[in-house]
CSV table of C-alpha atoms in Angstrom, one decimal:
chain,number,residue,atom,x,y,z
A,1,MET,CA,0.0,0.0,0.0
A,2,ASN,CA,2.8,2.4,0.9
A,3,ASN,CA,4.6,1.8,-2.4
A,4,THR,CA,1.4,2.3,-4.4
A,5,LEU,CA,0.7,5.7,-2.7
A,6,LYS,CA,4.3,6.8,-3.3
A,7,ILE,CA,4.0,6.0,-7.0
A,8,VAL,CA,0.7,7.7,-7.3
A,9,LEU,CA,2.0,10.9,-5.7
A,10,LEU,CA,5.1,10.9,-7.9
A,11,VAL,CA,3.1,10.4,-11.1
A,12,ALA,CA,0.6,13.0,-10.1
A,13,GLY,CA,3.4,15.5,-9.2
A,14,VAL,CA,5.1,15.1,-12.6
A,15,ALA,CA,1.7,15.4,-14.4
A,16,LEU,CA,0.8,18.6,-12.5
A,17,VAL,CA,4.2,20.2,-13.0
A,18,GLY,CA,4.1,19.3,-16.7
A,19,TYR,CA,0.5,20.7,-17.2
A,20,GLY,CA,1.4,23.9,-15.3
A,21,LEU,CA,4.4,24.5,-17.4
A,22,TYR,CA,2.5,23.8,-20.6
A,23,THR,CA,-0.3,26.2,-19.8
A,24,LEU,CA,2.3,28.8,-18.6
A,25,ILE,CA,4.3,28.7,-21.8
A,26,THR,CA,1.7,28.3,-24.6
A,27,PRO,CA,0.1,31.6,-25.7
A,28,GLU,CA,-3.7,31.9,-25.9
A,29,VAL,CA,-4.7,32.8,-29.4
A,30,LEU,CA,-8.3,33.9,-29.7
A,31,MET,CA,-8.5,35.0,-33.3
A,32,GLU,CA,-6.5,34.9,-36.5
A,33,ALA,CA,-7.6,36.7,-39.7
A,34,GLY,CA,-4.9,36.9,-42.4
A,35,PRO,CA,-1.9,38.9,-41.0
A,36,LEU,CA,-3.9,40.0,-38.0
A,37,LYS,CA,-3.5,37.9,-34.8
A,38,ILE,CA,-5.2,38.8,-31.6
A,39,GLU,CA,-3.8,37.2,-28.4
A,40,ALA,CA,-5.4,37.1,-25.0
A,41,GLN,CA,-3.4,38.1,-21.9
A,42,GLY,CA,-4.8,35.9,-19.3
A,43,ASP,CA,-4.1,35.4,-15.6
A,44,LYS,CA,-1.3,32.9,-15.0
A,45,THR,CA,-2.1,32.2,-11.3
A,46,GLN,CA,-3.7,28.8,-12.1
A,47,SER,CA,-0.5,27.7,-13.9
A,48,TYR,CA,1.6,28.7,-10.9
A,49,ALA,CA,-0.8,26.8,-8.6
A,50,MET,CA,-0.5,23.7,-10.7
A,51,ILE,CA,3.3,23.8,-10.5
A,52,VAL,CA,3.3,24.4,-6.7
A,53,LEU,CA,0.8,21.5,-6.2
A,54,GLY,CA,2.9,19.3,-8.4
A,55,ILE,CA,6.1,20.1,-6.5
A,56,LEU,CA,4.3,19.4,-3.2
A,57,ALA,CA,3.1,16.0,-4.5
A,58,LEU,CA,6.6,15.2,-5.6
A,59,VAL,CA,8.0,16.1,-2.2
A,60,GLY,CA,5.3,14.2,-0.5
A,61,GLY,CA,6.0,11.1,-2.6
A,62,VAL,CA,9.7,11.2,-1.9
A,63,ALA,CA,9.2,11.9,1.9
A,64,PHE,CA,6.5,9.2,2.1
A,65,GLY,CA,8.9,6.6,0.6
A,66,LYS,CA,11.5,7.3,3.3
A,67,ARG,CA,9.2,6.3,6.2
């Protein structure tokens, strides 16, 4: 049971960090018409939250494995 929980936390942590970095880096394009491109400037706090939660899950998985 302990090993399964450790693996789940590590996989979830990697997935959350990856998703957070992906949403942080990729631009949000709303409309393209010929040479005109309109991009949205969104709030990036959700991306930062995903990265922090992923790091916490990774730390929890590593710490849980050492018990």
